[in-house]
Coordinates of C-alpha atoms and ligand atoms in Angstrom, one line a residue:
X1 CA 16.1 -23.3 32.3
X2 CA 19.4 -21.5 32.2
X3 CA 19.6 -17.8 31.7
X4 CA 21.1 -18.2 28.3
X5 CA 18.8 -20.9 27.1
X6 CA 17.2 -18.8 24.4
X7 CA 20.6 -18.0 23.1
X8 CA 22.1 -21.5 23.3
X9 CA 19.3 -23.7 22.0
X10 CA 18.9 -23.5 18.2
X11 CA 15.3 -22.0 18.3
X12 CA 13.3 -20.0 20.8
X13 CA 10.4 -22.4 20.8
X14 CA 12.2 -25.7 20.4
X15 CA 11.3 -27.7 23.5
X16 CA 8.4 -29.3 21.6
X17 CA 10.6 -30.3 18.6
X18 CA 12.5 -33.5 18.3
X19 CA 14.6 -32.7 15.3
X20 CA 16.6 -29.5 14.4
X21 CA 15.8 -27.4 11.5
X22 CA 17.9 -27.9 8.4
X23 CA 20.2 -25.1 7.4
X24 CA 18.1 -24.5 4.3
X25 CA 14.8 -24.2 6.2
X26 CA 16.6 -21.9 8.7
X27 CA 17.7 -19.6 6.0
X28 CA 14.3 -19.8 4.3
X29 CA 12.3 -18.8 7.4
X30 CA 14.7 -16.4 9.1
X31 CA 14.2 -12.7 8.6
X32 CA 17.0 -11.3 10.8
X33 CA 19.2 -10.2 7.9
X34 CA 16.6 -7.8 6.7
X35 CA 14.4 -7.1 9.7
X36 CA 17.3 -6.1 11.9
X37 CA 16.7 -2.7 10.4
X38 CA 13.7 -2.5 12.8
X39 CA 16.0 -2.7 15.8
X40 CA 15.4 0.9 17.1
X41 CA 11.6 0.5 16.9
X42 CA 11.9 -3.0 18.5
X43 CA 13.8 -1.6 21.5
X44 CA 11.5 1.4 21.8
X45 CA 8.4 -0.8 21.8
X46 CA 9.9 -3.2 24.3
X47 CA 10.8 -0.4 26.7
X48 CA 7.3 1.1 26.5
X49 CA 5.9 -2.4 27.1
X50 CA 8.2 -3.0 30.1
X51 CA 7.5 0.3 31.7
X52 CA 3.8 -0.4 31.5
X53 CA 4.3 -4.0 32.9
X54 CA 6.0 -2.4 35.9
X55 CA 3.4 0.3 36.5
X56 CA 0.8 -2.5 36.3
X57 CA 2.7 -4.5 38.9
X58 CA 3.4 -7.3 36.4
X59 CA 7.2 -6.9 36.8
X60 CA 9.2 -5.4 39.5
X61 CA 10.9 -2.0 39.5
X62 CA 14.2 -3.8 39.6
X63 CA 13.3 -5.9 36.6
X64 CA 12.3 -2.8 34.6
X65 CA 15.6 -1.1 35.6
X66 CA 17.6 -4.1 34.5
X67 CA 15.7 -4.2 31.1
X68 CA 16.4 -0.5 30.6
X69 CA 20.1 -1.0 31.4
X70 CA 20.3 -4.0 29.1
X71 CA 18.6 -2.2 26.3
X72 CA 21.0 0.8 26.6
X73 CA 23.9 -1.6 26.2
X74 CA 22.2 -3.4 23.3
X75 CA 21.6 0.0 21.6
X76 CA 25.3 0.8 21.9
X77 CA 26.3 -2.5 20.6
X78 CA 24.0 -2.3 17.5
X79 CA 24.8 1.3 16.8
X80 CA 28.6 0.6 16.9
X81 CA 28.3 -2.5 14.8
X82 CA 29.4 -4.8 17.7
X83 CA 26.1 -6.7 18.0
X84 CA 26.3 -10.2 16.8
X85 CA 23.1 -11.0 14.8
X86 CA 22.4 -14.7 14.7
X87 CA 20.5 -16.5 12.0
X88 CA 19.6 -19.2 14.6
X89 CA 17.7 -16.6 16.4
X90 CA 15.5 -16.1 13.4
X91 CA 14.5 -12.4 13.6
X92 CA 15.3 -9.0 15.1
X93 CA 12.9 -9.6 18.0
X94 CA 14.4 -12.9 19.2
X95 CA 18.0 -11.7 18.7
X96 CA 17.4 -8.6 20.9
X97 CA 15.5 -10.6 23.5
X98 CA 18.2 -13.3 23.7
X99 CA 20.9 -10.7 24.1
X100 CA 18.9 -8.9 26.8
X101 CA 18.5 -12.2 28.7
X102 CA 22.2 -12.9 28.4
X103 CA 22.9 -9.4 29.8
X104 CA 20.3 -9.1 32.6
X105 CA 19.0 -12.6 33.3
X106 CA 15.5 -13.3 34.4
X107 CA 14.3 -9.7 33.9
X108 CA 15.0 -10.2 30.2
X109 CA 12.8 -13.3 30.3
X110 CA 10.0 -11.4 31.9
X111 CA 9.9 -8.8 29.0
X112 CA 7.7 -10.9 26.8
X113 CA 4.9 -11.2 29.4
X114 CA 1.6 -10.5 27.8
X115 CA 3.2 -10.0 24.4
X116 CA 3.7 -12.1 21.2
X117 CA 6.0 -11.5 18.3
X118 CA 2.8 -11.1 16.3
X119 CA 1.7 -7.8 18.0
X120 CA 5.4 -6.9 18.5
X121 CA 6.3 -7.0 14.9
X122 CA 3.1 -5.1 13.9
X123 CA 4.1 -2.5 16.4
X124 CA 7.7 -2.3 15.2
X125 CA 6.8 -1.9 11.5
X126 CA 4.2 0.8 12.4
X127 CA 6.7 2.7 14.5
X128 CA 9.4 2.5 11.9
X129 CA 7.2 3.4 9.0
X130 CA 5.7 6.4 10.9
X131 CA 9.2 7.8 11.2
X132 CA 10.0 7.2 7.5
X133 CA 6.7 8.8 6.4
X134 CA 7.7 11.9 8.4
X135 CA 11.0 12.0 6.6
X136 CA 9.4 11.6 3.3
X137 CA 7.1 14.5 4.1
X138 CA 10.1 16.7 4.7
X139 CA 11.8 15.5 1.4
X140 CA 8.5 16.2 -0.5
X141 CA 8.5 19.7 0.9
X142 CA 12.1 20.2 -0.2
X143 CA 11.3 19.0 -3.7
X144 CA 8.3 21.2 -4.0
X145 CA 10.3 24.2 -2.9
X146 CA 13.0 23.5 -5.5
X147 CA 10.4 23.3 -8.2
X148 CA 8.7 26.4 -7.0
X149 CA 12.0 28.3 -7.2
X150 CA 12.6 27.2 -10.8
X151 CA 9.0 28.0 -11.6
X152 CA 9.3 31.5 -10.3
X153 CA 12.5 32.1 -12.3
X154 CA 10.6 30.9 -15.4
X155 CA 7.2 32.5 -14.9
X156 CA 7.7 34.4 -18.2
X157 CA 9.4 31.8 -20.2
X158 CA 7.2 30.4 -23.0
X159 CA 7.3 26.9 -24.3
X160 CA 4.7 25.0 -26.3
X161 CA 2.1 23.2 -24.3
X162 CA 1.2 19.9 -25.8
X163 CA -1.8 17.6 -26.1
X164 CA -1.2 14.3 -27.8
X165 CA 2.5 15.5 -27.9
X166 CA 1.4 17.9 -30.7
X167 CA 1.9 21.6 -30.2
X168 CA -1.3 22.9 -28.6
X169 CA -1.1 26.3 -27.0
X170 CA 1.8 28.3 -25.5
X171 CA 2.3 27.9 -21.8
X172 CA 4.7 29.4 -19.2
X173 CA 7.5 27.0 -18.2
X174 CA 6.8 28.1 -14.7
X175 CA 3.2 27.0 -15.1
X176 CA 4.3 23.6 -16.4
X177 CA 6.6 23.0 -13.4
X178 CA 3.9 24.0 -11.0
X179 CA 1.7 21.3 -12.4
X180 CA 4.2 18.9 -10.8
X181 CA 4.1 20.8 -7.6
X182 CA 0.3 20.2 -7.5
X183 CA 1.0 16.5 -7.9
X184 CA 3.6 16.4 -5.2
X185 CA 1.3 18.4 -2.9
X186 CA -1.3 15.7 -3.3
X187 CA 1.3 13.1 -2.5
X188 CA 2.2 14.9 0.7
X189 CA -1.4 15.1 1.6
X190 CA -1.8 11.4 1.1
X191 CA 1.2 10.7 3.3
X192 CA -0.3 12.8 6.1
X193 CA -3.6 11.0 5.8
X194 CA -2.3 7.5 5.8
X195 CA 0.0 8.3 8.7
X196 CA -3.1 8.4 10.9
X197 CA -3.8 4.8 10.1
X198 CA -0.2 3.7 10.6
X199 CA -0.3 5.4 14.0
X200 CA -2.4 2.9 16.0
X201 CA -1.0 0.5 18.5
X202 CA -1.4 -3.2 18.0
X203 CA 0.5 -4.2 21.2
X204 CA -1.8 -5.9 23.7
X205 CA -3.3 -8.1 21.0
X206 CA -0.7 -10.7 21.9
X207 CA -0.7 -13.7 19.5
X208 CA -4.2 -13.1 18.2
X209 CA -6.8 -13.1 21.0
X210 CA -5.5 -10.5 23.5
X211 CA -4.0 -11.5 26.8
X212 CA -5.2 -12.3 30.3
X213 CA -2.8 -9.8 31.9
X214 CA -4.2 -6.5 32.9
X215 CA -2.2 -4.4 30.4
X216 CA -2.6 -0.7 30.1
X217 CA -2.7 -0.4 26.4
X218 CA -3.5 3.3 26.4
X219 CA -0.4 4.0 28.4
X220 CA 1.8 2.2 25.9
X221 CA 0.1 4.1 23.1
X222 CA 0.8 7.4 24.8
X223 CA 4.5 6.5 25.5
X224 CA 5.0 5.6 21.9
X225 CA 3.1 8.5 20.5
X226 CA 0.4 6.4 18.9
X227 CA -2.9 8.2 18.3
X228 CA -5.0 5.3 19.4
X229 CA -5.1 1.6 20.1
X230 CA -6.3 -1.1 17.8
X231 CA -9.9 -2.3 18.7
X232 CA -9.8 -5.9 17.5
X233 CA -6.9 -8.2 18.3
X234 CA -7.4 -10.5 15.3
X235 CA -7.3 -7.5 13.0
X236 CA -4.4 -5.9 14.8
X237 CA -1.9 -8.7 14.4
X238 CA -2.8 -9.5 10.8
X239 CA -3.6 -6.0 9.3
X240 CA -1.1 -4.8 6.8
X241 CA -3.4 -2.3 5.1
X242 CA -1.2 0.5 6.3
X243 CA 1.8 -1.0 4.4
X244 CA -0.3 -1.4 1.2
X245 CA -1.7 2.2 1.5
X246 CA 1.8 3.5 1.9
X247 CA 3.1 1.6 -1.0
X248 CA 0.2 2.7 -3.1
X249 CA 0.8 6.3 -2.2
X250 CA 4.5 5.8 -2.9
X251 CA 3.7 4.2 -6.3
X252 CA 1.6 7.2 -7.3
X253 CA 4.3 9.5 -6.1
X254 CA 6.8 7.6 -8.3
X255 CA 4.4 7.8 -11.2
X256 CA 4.6 11.6 -10.9
X257 CA 8.4 11.5 -10.7
X258 CA 8.3 9.2 -13.8
X259 CA 6.2 11.6 -15.8
X260 CA 8.5 14.4 -14.9
X261 CA 11.5 12.2 -15.8
X262 CA 10.0 11.5 -19.2
X263 CA 9.7 15.2 -19.9
X264 CA 13.2 16.0 -18.7
X265 CA 14.5 13.3 -21.0
X266 CA 12.5 14.6 -23.9
X267 CA 13.5 18.2 -23.2
X268 CA 17.1 17.4 -23.0
X269 CA 17.1 15.5 -26.3
X270 CA 18.6 17.2 -29.3
X271 CA 15.2 17.3 -31.0
X272 CA 13.8 19.5 -28.2
X273 CA 16.9 21.2 -26.7
X274 CA 14.7 22.9 -24.1
X275 CA 16.9 22.2 -21.0
X276 CA 20.2 20.9 -19.9
X277 CA 20.8 18.8 -16.7
X278 CA 23.9 19.4 -14.7
X279 CA 26.7 16.9 -15.7
X280 CA 26.6 15.3 -12.3
X281 CA 23.2 13.8 -13.0
X282 CA 24.3 12.4 -16.3
X283 CA 26.7 9.9 -17.7
X284 CA 28.6 9.4 -20.9
X285 CA 28.8 6.5 -23.3
X286 CA 31.7 4.1 -23.4
X287 CA 31.6 4.1 -27.2
X288 CA 30.0 7.4 -28.4
X289 CA 32.2 10.3 -27.3
X290 CA 29.6 12.9 -27.9
X291 CA 27.0 11.5 -25.5
X292 CA 25.6 12.9 -22.3
X293 CA 22.7 10.7 -21.1
X294 CA 20.0 11.7 -18.6
X295 CA 20.6 8.6 -16.4
X296 CA 19.0 9.9 -13.3
X297 CA 15.6 10.6 -14.8
X298 CA 15.8 7.4 -16.8
X299 CA 16.5 5.4 -13.6
X300 CA 13.8 7.1 -11.7
X301 CA 11.4 6.2 -14.5
X302 CA 12.7 2.6 -14.2
X303 CA 12.5 2.5 -10.5
X304 CA 8.9 3.5 -10.7
X305 CA 8.2 0.0 -12.0
X306 CA 10.0 -1.4 -9.1
X307 CA 7.9 0.5 -6.5
X308 CA 4.7 -0.4 -8.3
X309 CA 5.9 -4.0 -8.3
X310 CA 6.2 -3.8 -4.5
X311 CA 2.6 -2.6 -4.3
X312 CA 1.5 -5.6 -6.3
X313 CA 3.7 -7.9 -4.1
X314 CA 2.2 -6.6 -0.9
X315 CA -1.4 -6.6 -2.0
X316 CA -1.1 -10.1 -3.4
X317 CA 0.6 -11.1 -0.1
X318 CA -2.6 -10.4 1.7
X319 CA -5.2 -11.7 -0.6
X320 CA -5.4 -15.3 0.5
X321 CA -4.6 -15.0 4.2
X322 CA -7.1 -16.3 6.8
X323 CA -7.2 -14.5 10.1
X324 CA -5.0 -13.9 12.1
X325 CA -1.2 -13.8 11.8
X326 CA 0.5 -15.9 9.2
X327 CA 4.1 -16.2 8.4
X328 CA 3.4 -14.8 5.0
X329 CA 3.4 -11.4 6.7
X330 CA 7.1 -11.6 7.2
X331 CA 7.3 -11.0 3.5
X332 CA 6.0 -7.4 4.0
X333 CA 9.3 -6.1 5.0
X334 CA 11.6 -6.2 2.0
X335 CA 9.2 -4.5 -0.4
X336 CA 8.4 -1.9 2.3
X337 CA 12.1 -1.2 3.0
X338 CA 13.0 -1.0 -0.7
X339 CA 10.0 1.3 -1.4
X340 CA 11.1 3.7 1.4
X341 CA 14.8 3.6 0.2
X342 CA 13.9 4.2 -3.4
X343 CA 11.5 7.0 -2.6
X344 CA 13.8 8.8 -0.3
X345 CA 16.8 8.7 -2.7
X346 CA 14.6 9.7 -5.6
X347 CA 13.1 12.7 -3.8
X348 CA 16.5 13.9 -2.6
X349 CA 18.1 13.5 -6.0
X350 CA 15.2 15.3 -7.8
X351 CA 15.3 18.3 -5.5
X352 CA 19.0 18.7 -6.3
X353 CA 18.5 18.1 -10.0
X354 CA 15.7 20.6 -10.2
X355 CA 17.8 23.2 -8.6
X356 CA 20.6 22.7 -11.1
X357 CA 18.5 22.7 -14.3
X358 CA 19.6 25.0 -17.2
X359 CA 16.6 26.4 -19.1
X360 CA 16.9 27.4 -22.7
X361 CA 14.2 30.0 -23.3
X362 CA 15.0 30.7 -26.9
X363 CA 14.7 27.1 -27.9
X364 CA 11.4 26.8 -26.0
X365 CA 10.0 29.9 -27.6
X366 CA 11.2 28.8 -31.1
X367 CA 9.4 25.5 -30.6
X368 CA 6.2 27.3 -29.5
X369 CA 6.3 29.4 -32.7
X370 CA 5.9 26.2 -34.7
X371 CA 2.6 24.4 -34.9
X372 CA 0.2 27.4 -34.9
X373 CA 0.0 27.5 -31.1
X374 CA -2.1 30.7 -31.2
X375 CA -4.8 29.5 -33.5
X376 CA -7.3 29.2 -30.6
X377 CA -6.5 32.8 -29.7
X378 CA -7.6 33.9 -33.2
X379 CA -10.8 31.9 -32.8
X380 CA -11.4 33.5 -29.4
X381 CA -10.7 37.0 -31.0
X382 CA -13.4 36.4 -33.6
X383 CA -15.8 35.2 -30.8
X384 CA -15.2 38.5 -29.0
X385 CA -16.1 40.2 -32.3
X386 CA -19.5 38.4 -32.3
X387 CA -18.9 35.2 -34.2
X388 CA -20.2 32.0 -32.7
X389 CA -17.3 29.8 -31.5
X390 CA -17.9 27.0 -33.9
X391 CA -17.9 29.4 -36.9
X392 CA -14.8 31.0 -35.6
X393 CA -13.1 27.6 -35.3
X394 CA -14.0 26.9 -38.9
X395 CA -12.6 30.2 -40.2
X396 CA -9.3 29.8 -38.3
X397 CA -9.0 26.2 -39.6
X398 CA -9.0 27.7 -43.2
X399 CA -6.5 30.3 -42.2
X400 CA -4.2 27.7 -40.7
X401 CA -4.5 25.5 -43.8
X402 CA -3.5 28.3 -46.0
X403 CA -0.6 29.4 -43.7
X404 CA 0.7 25.8 -43.7
X405 CA 0.6 25.8 -47.5
X406 CA 2.5 29.1 -47.6
X407 CA 4.9 27.9 -44.9
X408 CA 4.3 30.9 -42.6
X409 CA 2.9 31.5 -39.1
X410 CA -0.6 33.1 -38.7
X411 CA 1.1 36.2 -37.4
X412 CA 3.1 36.5 -40.6
X413 CA 0.0 36.8 -42.8
X414 CA -0.6 40.4 -43.8
X415 CA -3.8 42.1 -42.5
X416 CA -5.5 42.2 -45.8
X417 CA -5.0 38.4 -46.1
X418 CA -6.4 37.9 -42.6
X419 CA -9.4 40.2 -43.3
X420 CA -10.3 38.0 -46.2
X421 CA -11.2 35.3 -43.7
X422 CA -13.3 37.6 -41.8
X423 CA -13.7 41.4 -42.1
X424 CA -13.9 41.8 -38.4
X425 CA -10.2 41.1 -38.1
X426 CA -8.2 44.3 -37.4
X427 CA -4.7 45.4 -36.6
X428 CA -5.0 44.5 -33.0
X429 CA -5.1 40.8 -34.1
X430 CA -1.3 40.7 -34.1
X431 CA -1.1 41.1 -30.3
X432 CA -3.6 38.2 -30.1
X433 CA -1.5 36.1 -32.4
X434 CA 1.7 36.7 -30.5
X435 CA 2.8 34.0 -28.0
X436 CA 3.1 36.5 -25.2
X437 CA -0.4 37.9 -25.9
X438 CA -1.8 34.4 -25.9
X439 CA -0.1 33.7 -22.5
X440 CA -1.1 37.0 -20.9
X441 CA -4.7 36.5 -22.0
X442 CA -5.1 33.4 -19.9
X443 CA -5.2 35.4 -16.7
X444 CA -7.7 33.5 -14.7
X445 CA -7.3 31.2 -11.7
X446 CA -5.4 28.2 -12.8
X447 CA -4.4 29.7 -16.1
X448 CA -0.9 30.1 -17.5
X449 CA -0.6 33.9 -17.5
X450 CA 2.7 34.9 -15.8
X451 CA 0.7 36.9 -13.3
X452 CA -1.2 33.7 -12.3
X453 CA 2.1 31.8 -12.2
X454 CA 3.4 34.4 -9.7
X455 CA 0.3 34.2 -7.6
X456 CA 0.6 30.4 -7.5
X457 CA 4.3 30.7 -6.5
X458 CA 3.3 32.9 -3.6
X459 CA 0.5 30.5 -2.6
X460 CA 2.9 27.6 -2.6
X461 CA 5.6 29.4 -0.7
X462 CA 3.2 30.3 2.0
X463 CA 1.9 26.7 2.1
X464 CA 5.4 25.2 2.2
X465 CA 6.9 27.7 4.7
Ligands
LIG501 N1 9.6 -12.3 12.0 C1 8.2 -12.4 12.1 C2 7.6 -11.5 11.1 O1 8.2 -10.7 10.6 C3 7.8 -12.0 13.5 C4 6.5 -12.6 13.9 C5 6.7 -14.1 14.0 N2 5.6 -14.7 14.6 C6 5.4 -16.0 14.6 N3 4.4 -16.5 15.3 N4 6.3 -16.8 14.0 O2 6.4 -11.5 10.8

């Protein structure tokens, strides 16, 4: 076997084969043009494996030094775009190994001792995803901070709260935004939790059954910063639960982004007119000169479908697979890569967009004045005067019906008219019927009173610091 055999022959395993692969099959089975993205993790994993092989006396110190030297050069070549990726070499692993062997000879050929691409790729994907999850965590914090800032500035701004998209009760705009901060906080928690299950080392499982070499798996785990080693080789090479979990968490995160997007789109419409988004997040129309379209939230809403699609793809990928590794698993990468890219871009752009939002408090308050948003407050007022809640509800329904017929708000009915519904109603009712009074009254944990919004802002700031 010549040093460059892996590079020269068409496939790494071809001694057994009597005919070459067709170009179509090569293209169909190769993954290098997408999995080359794992190159850093692949080299990192190989170096940790090689170091352990040397400590265990399975390769010499000279071999390990040669491997290190070769990998340094390969790193430079890839980072500078000089590295020649070859379709014939199928995937990132064989491309790097072939180049290593070309550079350092037999030492390169010893690297794969006690290892298979099956445990290698599982290790690479875990290493790579762990890093991405950490970056996503940072981006989630940034987005939450941006939303908390806008929430604080708008702790006193009133807009109608909706149920069924019908005006329900007045809420603070800050309170509304903090609802999304709660969602993103849970998303961040989920990322931290699933990271623990990403962070286990498959290396040492070899192809499927483990290996006969005395590998020190714990040592490799320590070198690579894994929290533990996998406990069953069959499971380790075939498990993609971590990828599914991640994509599920990503899907839920995108659903939150999508709900926020839907609101931004509605709020920016002429019918609502609650907010404006900075021009740089919008586009115009090629035919209608007056248009400014909220493209970014619309696309985020659309891309949510794409990420949820990746979750469906990954979970379906696994459903019929027998143990252990199957080539199906190669199909885990593109959905995972695209999920990460979509998520990171979306989080970045939303943090920026949130910071640049223009709030229109008058329009919000005007809308809250429509739709009898303080009717519940009048019922609560009567309850405090001794009426059972169900009776109070009935009384107020009559008042609202009459007010609708007269085309006025409850607060515009004179006191003698209001007293006709119930004699307990007095002058102080007008404070209760005001939007601000309604808001301030909800001063309990989790409520929309501006004092509560400020308390929550402080809690979030401490949490996100
Ligand atoms: N490119 C493969 C993947 O992504 C690497 C593992 C291949 N293993 C094998 N036995 N063919 O899954």
